[in-house]
PDB file of C-alpha atoms in Angstrom:
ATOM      1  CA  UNK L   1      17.935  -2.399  -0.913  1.00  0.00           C
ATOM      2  CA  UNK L   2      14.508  -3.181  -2.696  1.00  0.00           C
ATOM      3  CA  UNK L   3      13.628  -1.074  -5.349  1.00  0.00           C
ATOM      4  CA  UNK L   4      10.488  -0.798  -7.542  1.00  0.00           C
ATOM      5  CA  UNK L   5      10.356   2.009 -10.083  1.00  0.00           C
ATOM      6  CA  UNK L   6       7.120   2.369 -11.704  1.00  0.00           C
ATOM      7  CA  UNK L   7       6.693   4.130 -15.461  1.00  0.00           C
ATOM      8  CA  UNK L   8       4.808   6.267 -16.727  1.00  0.00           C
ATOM      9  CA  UNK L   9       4.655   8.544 -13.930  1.00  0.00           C
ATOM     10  CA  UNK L  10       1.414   9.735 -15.777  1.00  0.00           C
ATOM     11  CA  UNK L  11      -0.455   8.705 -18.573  1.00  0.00           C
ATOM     12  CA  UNK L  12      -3.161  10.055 -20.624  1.00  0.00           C
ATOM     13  CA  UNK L  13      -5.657   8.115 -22.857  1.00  0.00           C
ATOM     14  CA  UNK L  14      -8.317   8.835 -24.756  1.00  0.00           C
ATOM     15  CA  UNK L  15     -11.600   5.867 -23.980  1.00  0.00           C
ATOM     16  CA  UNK L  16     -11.078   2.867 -25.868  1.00  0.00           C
ATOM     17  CA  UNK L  17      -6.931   3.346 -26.212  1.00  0.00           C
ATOM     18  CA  UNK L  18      -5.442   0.363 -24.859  1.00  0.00           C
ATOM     19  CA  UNK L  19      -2.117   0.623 -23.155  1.00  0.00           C
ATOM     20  CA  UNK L  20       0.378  -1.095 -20.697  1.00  0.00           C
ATOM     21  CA  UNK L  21       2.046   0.334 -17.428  1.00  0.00           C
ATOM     22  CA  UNK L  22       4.972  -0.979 -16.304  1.00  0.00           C
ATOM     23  CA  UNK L  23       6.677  -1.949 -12.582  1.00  0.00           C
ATOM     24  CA  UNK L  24      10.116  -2.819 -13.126  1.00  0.00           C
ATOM     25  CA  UNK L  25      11.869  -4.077  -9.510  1.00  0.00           C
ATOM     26  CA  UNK L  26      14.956  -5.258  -8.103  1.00  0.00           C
ATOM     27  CA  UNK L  27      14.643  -7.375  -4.628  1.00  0.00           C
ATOM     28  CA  UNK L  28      16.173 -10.545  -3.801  1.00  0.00           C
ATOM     29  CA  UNK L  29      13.831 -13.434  -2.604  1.00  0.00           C
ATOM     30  CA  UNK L  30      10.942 -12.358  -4.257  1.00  0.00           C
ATOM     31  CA  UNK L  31       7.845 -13.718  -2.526  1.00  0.00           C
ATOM     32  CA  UNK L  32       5.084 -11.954  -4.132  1.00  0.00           C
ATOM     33  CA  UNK L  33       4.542  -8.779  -6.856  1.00  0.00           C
ATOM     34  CA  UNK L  34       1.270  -6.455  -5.827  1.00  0.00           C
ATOM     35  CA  UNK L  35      -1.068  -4.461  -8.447  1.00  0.00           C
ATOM     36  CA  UNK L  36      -3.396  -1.912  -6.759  1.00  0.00           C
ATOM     37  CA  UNK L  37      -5.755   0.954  -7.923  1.00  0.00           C
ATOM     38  CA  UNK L  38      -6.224   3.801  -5.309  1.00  0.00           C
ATOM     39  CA  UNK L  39      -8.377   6.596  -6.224  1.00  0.00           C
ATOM     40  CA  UNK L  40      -8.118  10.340  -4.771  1.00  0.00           C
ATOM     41  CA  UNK L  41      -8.271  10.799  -1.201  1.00  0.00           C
ATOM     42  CA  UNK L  42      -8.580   6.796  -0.394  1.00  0.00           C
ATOM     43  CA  UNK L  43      -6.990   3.554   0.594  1.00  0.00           C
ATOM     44  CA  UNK L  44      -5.340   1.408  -2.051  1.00  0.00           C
ATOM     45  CA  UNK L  45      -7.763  -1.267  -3.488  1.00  0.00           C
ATOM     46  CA  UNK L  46      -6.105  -4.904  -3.894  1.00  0.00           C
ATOM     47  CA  UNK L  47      -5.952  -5.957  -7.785  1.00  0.00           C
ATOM     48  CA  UNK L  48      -3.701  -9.048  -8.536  1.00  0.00           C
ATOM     49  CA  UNK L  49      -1.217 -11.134  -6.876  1.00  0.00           C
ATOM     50  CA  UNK L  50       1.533 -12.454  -9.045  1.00  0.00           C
ATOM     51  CA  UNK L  51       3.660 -14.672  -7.553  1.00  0.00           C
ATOM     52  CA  UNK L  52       6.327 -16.333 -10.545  1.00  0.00           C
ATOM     53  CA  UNK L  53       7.686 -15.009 -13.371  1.00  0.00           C
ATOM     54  CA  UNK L  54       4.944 -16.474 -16.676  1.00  0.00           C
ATOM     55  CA  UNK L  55       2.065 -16.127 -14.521  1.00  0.00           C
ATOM     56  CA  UNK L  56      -0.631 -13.936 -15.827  1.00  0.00           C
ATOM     57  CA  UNK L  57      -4.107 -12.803 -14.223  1.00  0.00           C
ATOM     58  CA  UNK L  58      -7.329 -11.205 -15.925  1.00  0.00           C
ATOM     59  CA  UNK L  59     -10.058  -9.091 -14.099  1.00  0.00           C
ATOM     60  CA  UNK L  60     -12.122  -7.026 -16.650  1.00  0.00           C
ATOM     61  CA  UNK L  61     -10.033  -5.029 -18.418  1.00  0.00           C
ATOM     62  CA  UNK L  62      -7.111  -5.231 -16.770  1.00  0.00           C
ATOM     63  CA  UNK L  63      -4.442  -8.213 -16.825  1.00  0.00           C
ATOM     64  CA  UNK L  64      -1.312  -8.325 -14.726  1.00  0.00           C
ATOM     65  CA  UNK L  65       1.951 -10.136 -16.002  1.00  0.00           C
ATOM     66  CA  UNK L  66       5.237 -11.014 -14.547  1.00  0.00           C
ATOM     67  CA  UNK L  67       8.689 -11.658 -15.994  1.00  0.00           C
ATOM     68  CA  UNK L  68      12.194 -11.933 -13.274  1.00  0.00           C
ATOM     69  CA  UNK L  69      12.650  -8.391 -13.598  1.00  0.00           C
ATOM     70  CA  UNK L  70       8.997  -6.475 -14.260  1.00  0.00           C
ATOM     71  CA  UNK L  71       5.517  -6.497 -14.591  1.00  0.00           C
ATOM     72  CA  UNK L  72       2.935  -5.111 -16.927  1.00  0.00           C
ATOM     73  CA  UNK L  73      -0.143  -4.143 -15.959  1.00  0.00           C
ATOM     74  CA  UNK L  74      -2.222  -3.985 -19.008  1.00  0.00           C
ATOM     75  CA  UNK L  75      -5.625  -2.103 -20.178  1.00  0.00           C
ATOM     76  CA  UNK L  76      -7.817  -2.769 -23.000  1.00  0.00           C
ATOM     77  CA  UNK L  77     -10.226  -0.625 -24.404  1.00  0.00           C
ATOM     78  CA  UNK L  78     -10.445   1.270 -20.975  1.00  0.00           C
ATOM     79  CA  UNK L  79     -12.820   3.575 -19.941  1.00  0.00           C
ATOM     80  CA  UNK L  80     -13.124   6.835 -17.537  1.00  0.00           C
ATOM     81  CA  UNK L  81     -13.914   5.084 -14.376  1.00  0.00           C
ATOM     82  CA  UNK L  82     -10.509   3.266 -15.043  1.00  0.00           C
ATOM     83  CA  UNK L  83      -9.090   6.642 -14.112  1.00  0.00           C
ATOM     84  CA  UNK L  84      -6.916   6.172 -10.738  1.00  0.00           C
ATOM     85  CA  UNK L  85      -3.423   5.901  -9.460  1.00  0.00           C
ATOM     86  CA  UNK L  86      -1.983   2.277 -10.481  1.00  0.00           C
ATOM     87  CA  UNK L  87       0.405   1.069  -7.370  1.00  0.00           C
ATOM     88  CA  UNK L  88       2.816  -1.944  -7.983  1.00  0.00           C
ATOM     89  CA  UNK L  89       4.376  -3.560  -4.611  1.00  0.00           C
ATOM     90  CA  UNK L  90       6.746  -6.488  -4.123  1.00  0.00           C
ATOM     91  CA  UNK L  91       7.124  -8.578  -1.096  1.00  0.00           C
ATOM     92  CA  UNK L  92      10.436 -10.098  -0.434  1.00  0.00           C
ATOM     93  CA  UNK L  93      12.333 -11.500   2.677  1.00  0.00           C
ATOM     94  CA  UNK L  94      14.401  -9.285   4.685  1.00  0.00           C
ATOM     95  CA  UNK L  95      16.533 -10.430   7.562  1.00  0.00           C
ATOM     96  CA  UNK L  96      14.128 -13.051   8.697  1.00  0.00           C
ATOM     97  CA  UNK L  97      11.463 -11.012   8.231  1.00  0.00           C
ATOM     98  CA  UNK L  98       8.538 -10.695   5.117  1.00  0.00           C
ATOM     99  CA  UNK L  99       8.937  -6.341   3.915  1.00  0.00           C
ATOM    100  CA  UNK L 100       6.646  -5.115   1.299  1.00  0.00           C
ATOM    101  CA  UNK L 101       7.860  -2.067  -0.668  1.00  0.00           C
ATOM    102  CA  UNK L 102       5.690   0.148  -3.168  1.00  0.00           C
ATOM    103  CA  UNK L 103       6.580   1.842  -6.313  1.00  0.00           C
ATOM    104  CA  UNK L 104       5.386   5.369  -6.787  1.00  0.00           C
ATOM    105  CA  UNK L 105       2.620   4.762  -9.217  1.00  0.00           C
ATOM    106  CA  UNK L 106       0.647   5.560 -12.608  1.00  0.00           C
ATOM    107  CA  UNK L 107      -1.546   7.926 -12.184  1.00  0.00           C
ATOM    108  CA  UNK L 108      -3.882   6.962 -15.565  1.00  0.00           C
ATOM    109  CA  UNK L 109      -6.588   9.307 -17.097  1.00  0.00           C
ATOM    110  CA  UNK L 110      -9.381   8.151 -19.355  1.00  0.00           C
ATOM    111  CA  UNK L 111     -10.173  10.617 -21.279  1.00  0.00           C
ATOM    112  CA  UNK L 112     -14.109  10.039 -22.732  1.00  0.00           C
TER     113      UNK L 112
ATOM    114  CA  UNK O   1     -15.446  -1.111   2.186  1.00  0.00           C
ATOM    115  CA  UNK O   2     -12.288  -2.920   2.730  1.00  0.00           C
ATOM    116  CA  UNK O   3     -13.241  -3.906   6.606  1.00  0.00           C
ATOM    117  CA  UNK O   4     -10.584  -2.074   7.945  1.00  0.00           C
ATOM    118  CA  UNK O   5     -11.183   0.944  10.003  1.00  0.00           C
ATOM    119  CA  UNK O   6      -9.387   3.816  11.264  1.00  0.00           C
ATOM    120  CA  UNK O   7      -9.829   6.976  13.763  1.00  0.00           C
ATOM    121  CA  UNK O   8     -10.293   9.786  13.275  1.00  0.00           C
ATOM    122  CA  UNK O   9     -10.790  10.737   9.835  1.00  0.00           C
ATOM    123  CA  UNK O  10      -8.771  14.111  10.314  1.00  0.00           C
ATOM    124  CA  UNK O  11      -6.635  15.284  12.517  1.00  0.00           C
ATOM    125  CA  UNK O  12      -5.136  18.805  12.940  1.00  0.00           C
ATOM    126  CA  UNK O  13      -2.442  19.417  15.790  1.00  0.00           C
ATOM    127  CA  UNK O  14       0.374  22.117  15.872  1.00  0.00           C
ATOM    128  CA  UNK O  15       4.605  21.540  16.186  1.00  0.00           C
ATOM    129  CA  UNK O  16       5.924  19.520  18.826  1.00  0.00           C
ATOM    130  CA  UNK O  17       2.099  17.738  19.732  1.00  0.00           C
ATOM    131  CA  UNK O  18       1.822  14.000  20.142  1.00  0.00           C
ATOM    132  CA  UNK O  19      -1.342  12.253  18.423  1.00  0.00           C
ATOM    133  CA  UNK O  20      -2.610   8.444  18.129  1.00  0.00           C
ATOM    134  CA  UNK O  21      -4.002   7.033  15.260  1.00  0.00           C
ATOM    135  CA  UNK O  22      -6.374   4.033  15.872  1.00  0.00           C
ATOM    136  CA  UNK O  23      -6.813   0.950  13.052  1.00  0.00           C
ATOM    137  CA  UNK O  24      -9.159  -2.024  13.954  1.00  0.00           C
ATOM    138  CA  UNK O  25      -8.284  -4.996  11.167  1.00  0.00           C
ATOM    139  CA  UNK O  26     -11.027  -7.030   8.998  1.00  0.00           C
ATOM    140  CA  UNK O  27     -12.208  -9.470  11.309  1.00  0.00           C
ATOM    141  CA  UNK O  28      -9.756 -12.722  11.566  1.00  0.00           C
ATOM    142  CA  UNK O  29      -6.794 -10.704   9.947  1.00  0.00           C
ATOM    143  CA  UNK O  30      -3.906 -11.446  12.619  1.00  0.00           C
ATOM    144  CA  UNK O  31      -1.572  -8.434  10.512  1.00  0.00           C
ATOM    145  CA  UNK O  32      -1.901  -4.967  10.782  1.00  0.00           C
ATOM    146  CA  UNK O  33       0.867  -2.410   8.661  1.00  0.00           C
ATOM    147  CA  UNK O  34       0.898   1.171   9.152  1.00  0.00           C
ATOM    148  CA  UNK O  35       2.093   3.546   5.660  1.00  0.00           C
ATOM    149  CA  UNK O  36       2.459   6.821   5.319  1.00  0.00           C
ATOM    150  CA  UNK O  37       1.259   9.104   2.316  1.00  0.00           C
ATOM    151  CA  UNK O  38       2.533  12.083   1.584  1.00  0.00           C
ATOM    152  CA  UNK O  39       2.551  13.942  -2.129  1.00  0.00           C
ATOM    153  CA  UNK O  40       6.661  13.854  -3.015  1.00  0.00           C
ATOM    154  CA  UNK O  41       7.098  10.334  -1.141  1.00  0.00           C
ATOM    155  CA  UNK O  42       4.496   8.383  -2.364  1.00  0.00           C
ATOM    156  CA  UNK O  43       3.432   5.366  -0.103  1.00  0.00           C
ATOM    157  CA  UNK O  44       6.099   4.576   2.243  1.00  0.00           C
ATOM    158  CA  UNK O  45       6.117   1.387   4.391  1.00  0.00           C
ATOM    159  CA  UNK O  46       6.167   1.583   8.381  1.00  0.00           C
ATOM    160  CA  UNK O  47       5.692  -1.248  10.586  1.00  0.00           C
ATOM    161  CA  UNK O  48       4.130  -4.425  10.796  1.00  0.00           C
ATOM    162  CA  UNK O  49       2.697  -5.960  13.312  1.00  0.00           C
ATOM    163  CA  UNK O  50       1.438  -9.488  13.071  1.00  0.00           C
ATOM    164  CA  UNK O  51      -0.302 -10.841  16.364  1.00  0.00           C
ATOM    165  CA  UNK O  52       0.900  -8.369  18.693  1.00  0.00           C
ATOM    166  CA  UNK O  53       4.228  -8.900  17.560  1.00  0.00           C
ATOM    167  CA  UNK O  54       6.326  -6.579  15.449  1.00  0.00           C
ATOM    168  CA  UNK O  55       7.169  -8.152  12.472  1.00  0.00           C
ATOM    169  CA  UNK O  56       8.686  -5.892   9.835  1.00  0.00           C
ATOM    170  CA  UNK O  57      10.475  -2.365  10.331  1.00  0.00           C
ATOM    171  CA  UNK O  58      10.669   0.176   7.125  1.00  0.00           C
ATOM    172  CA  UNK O  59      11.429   4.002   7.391  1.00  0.00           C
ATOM    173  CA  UNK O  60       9.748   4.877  10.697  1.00  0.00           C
ATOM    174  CA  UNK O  61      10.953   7.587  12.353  1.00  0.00           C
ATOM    175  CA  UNK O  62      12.330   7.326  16.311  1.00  0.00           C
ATOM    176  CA  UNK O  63       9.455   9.729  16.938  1.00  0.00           C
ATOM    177  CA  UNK O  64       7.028   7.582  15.616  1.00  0.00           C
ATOM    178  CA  UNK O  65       5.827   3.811  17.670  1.00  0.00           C
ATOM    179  CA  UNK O  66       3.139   1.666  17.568  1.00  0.00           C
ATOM    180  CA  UNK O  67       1.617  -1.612  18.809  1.00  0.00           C
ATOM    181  CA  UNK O  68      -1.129  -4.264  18.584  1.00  0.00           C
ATOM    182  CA  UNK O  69      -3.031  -4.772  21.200  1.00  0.00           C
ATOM    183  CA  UNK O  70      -3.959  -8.685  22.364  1.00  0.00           C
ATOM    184  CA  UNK O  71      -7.740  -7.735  20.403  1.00  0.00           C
ATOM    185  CA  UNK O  72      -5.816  -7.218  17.216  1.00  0.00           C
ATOM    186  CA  UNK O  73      -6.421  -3.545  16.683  1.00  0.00           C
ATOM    187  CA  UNK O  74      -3.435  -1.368  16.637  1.00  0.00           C
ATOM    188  CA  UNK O  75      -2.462   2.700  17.160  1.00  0.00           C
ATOM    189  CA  UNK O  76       0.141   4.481  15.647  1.00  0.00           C
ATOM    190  CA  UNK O  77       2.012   7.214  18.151  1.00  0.00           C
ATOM    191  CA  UNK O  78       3.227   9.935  16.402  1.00  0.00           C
ATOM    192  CA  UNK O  79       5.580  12.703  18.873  1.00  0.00           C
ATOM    193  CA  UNK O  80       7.027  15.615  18.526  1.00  0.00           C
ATOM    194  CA  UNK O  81       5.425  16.625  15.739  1.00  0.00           C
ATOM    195  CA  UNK O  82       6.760  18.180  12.644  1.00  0.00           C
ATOM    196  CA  UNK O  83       5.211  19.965   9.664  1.00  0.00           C
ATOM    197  CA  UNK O  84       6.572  17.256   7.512  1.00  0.00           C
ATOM    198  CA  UNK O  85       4.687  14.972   9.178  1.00  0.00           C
ATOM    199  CA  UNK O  86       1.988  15.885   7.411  1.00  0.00           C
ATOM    200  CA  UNK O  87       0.076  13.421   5.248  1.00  0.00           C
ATOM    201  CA  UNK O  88      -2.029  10.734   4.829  1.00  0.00           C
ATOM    202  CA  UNK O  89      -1.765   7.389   7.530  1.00  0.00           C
ATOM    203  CA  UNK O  90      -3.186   3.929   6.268  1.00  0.00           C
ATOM    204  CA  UNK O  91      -3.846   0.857   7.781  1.00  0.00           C
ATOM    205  CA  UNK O  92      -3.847  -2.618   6.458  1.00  0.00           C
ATOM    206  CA  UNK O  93      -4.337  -5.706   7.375  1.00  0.00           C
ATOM    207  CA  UNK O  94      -4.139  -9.332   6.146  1.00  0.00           C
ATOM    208  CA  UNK O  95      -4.095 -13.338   7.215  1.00  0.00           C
ATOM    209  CA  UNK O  96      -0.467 -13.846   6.608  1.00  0.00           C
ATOM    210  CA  UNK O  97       0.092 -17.460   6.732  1.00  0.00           C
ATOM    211  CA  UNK O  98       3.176 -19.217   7.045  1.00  0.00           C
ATOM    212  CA  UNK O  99       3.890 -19.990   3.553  1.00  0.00           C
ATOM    213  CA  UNK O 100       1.870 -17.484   1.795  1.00  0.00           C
ATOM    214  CA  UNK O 101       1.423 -14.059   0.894  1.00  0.00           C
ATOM    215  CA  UNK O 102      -2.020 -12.668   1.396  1.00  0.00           C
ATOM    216  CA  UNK O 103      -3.106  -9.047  -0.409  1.00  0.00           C
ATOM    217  CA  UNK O 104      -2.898  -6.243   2.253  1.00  0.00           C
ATOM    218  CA  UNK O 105      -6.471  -4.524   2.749  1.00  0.00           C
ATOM    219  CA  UNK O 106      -6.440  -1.093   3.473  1.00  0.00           C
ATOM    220  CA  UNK O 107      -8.589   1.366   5.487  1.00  0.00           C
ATOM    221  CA  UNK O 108      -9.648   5.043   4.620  1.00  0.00           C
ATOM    222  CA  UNK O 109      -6.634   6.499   6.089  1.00  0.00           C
ATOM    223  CA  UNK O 110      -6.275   9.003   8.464  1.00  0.00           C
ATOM    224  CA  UNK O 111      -5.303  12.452   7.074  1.00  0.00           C
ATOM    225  CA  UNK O 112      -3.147  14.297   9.562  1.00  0.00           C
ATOM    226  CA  UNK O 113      -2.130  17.780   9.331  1.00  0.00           C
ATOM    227  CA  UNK O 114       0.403  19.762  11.406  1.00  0.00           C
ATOM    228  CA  UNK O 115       0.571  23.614  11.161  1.00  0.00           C
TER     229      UNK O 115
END
């Protein structure tokens, strides 16, 4: 069965404290690997797409990398309104047909 | 605004109701997946339908079916209602092309409560 286990479960950071979060996953037939942000009380918001393992991807402060097994999702110098609920998914192939699965989440504070 | 919408907002029904939850998908997105939401569970894949087809099962309940209708938009049927039930229902959609993955939009869920 897929899995994708997502860690910290929580993290606190003061503004300006760069830091990584991590989606660690175990599918077979990989097809894709999913960052989004949701915020309280709202729909997730797409982020990145990764899609083999070296490939990287930048959008402000955030940048999204992939290895066989995991992913880092990484922040530099963030600030509050980085504050949100990180979700990682994966998309793989199951029994003919394309199954995306979500991990848990980050649920990151930016302290100013 | 994602492009994705979804009725109603709220929804508050008692044990043992039946509700339907309505998602219309961004304009020329052929997929539509239902999730559910709920605080110990995280978000938890349903069903995907991809031109009124059903393309993809994950942990939906017997209780629970849906469909996509030949204009795209879909509804979720929830019976028999339980007060687990309770949580948050999203909608996305995408493309989906044959050899490519495209990013899932969502809508602003529907929040659905059972007492």
């Amino acid at each position: 069965e897929d899995q994708v286990t997502q860690s910290p479960e929580a993290l606190r950071l003061q503004e300006g404290e760069s830091s990584s979060l991590n989606c660690s996953y175990t599918v077979s037939g990989l097809r894709g690997l999913f960052w989004y942000r949701q915020d309280p009380g709202k729909g997730p918001e797409f982020l990145f797409t990764l899609y083999s393992a070296g490939e990287e991807k930048e959008k402000e402060r955030l940048k999204a990398t992939l290895t066989k097994k995991e992913s880092f999702l990484h922040i530099t110098a963030p600030k509050p309104e980085d504050s949100a609920t990180y979700l990682c998914a994966v998309q793989a192939r199951s029994g003919g047909y394309q199954k995306v699965t979500f991990g848990t989440g980050t649920k990151l504070q930016v302290i100013p | 605004d994602s492009g994705v919408t979804q009725t109603p907002k709220h929804l508050i029904t008692a044990t043992g109701q039946r509700v339907t939850l309505r998602c219309s998908p961004r304009s020329g997105d052929l997929s539509v997946y239902w999730y559910q939401q709920s605080l110990d569970q995280g978000l938890q894949f349903l069903i995907q339908y991809y031109n009124g087809e059903e393309r993809a099962k994950g942990n939906i309940l017997e209780r629970f079916s849906a469909q996509q209708f030949p204009d795209l938009h879909s509804e979720l049927n929830l019976s028999s209602l339980e007060l687990g039930d309770s949580a948050l229902y999203f909608c996305a959609s995408s493309v989906v092309q044959a050899a490519l993955y495209n990013e899932q939009f969502f809508g602003p869920g529907t929040r659905l409560t059972v007492l």
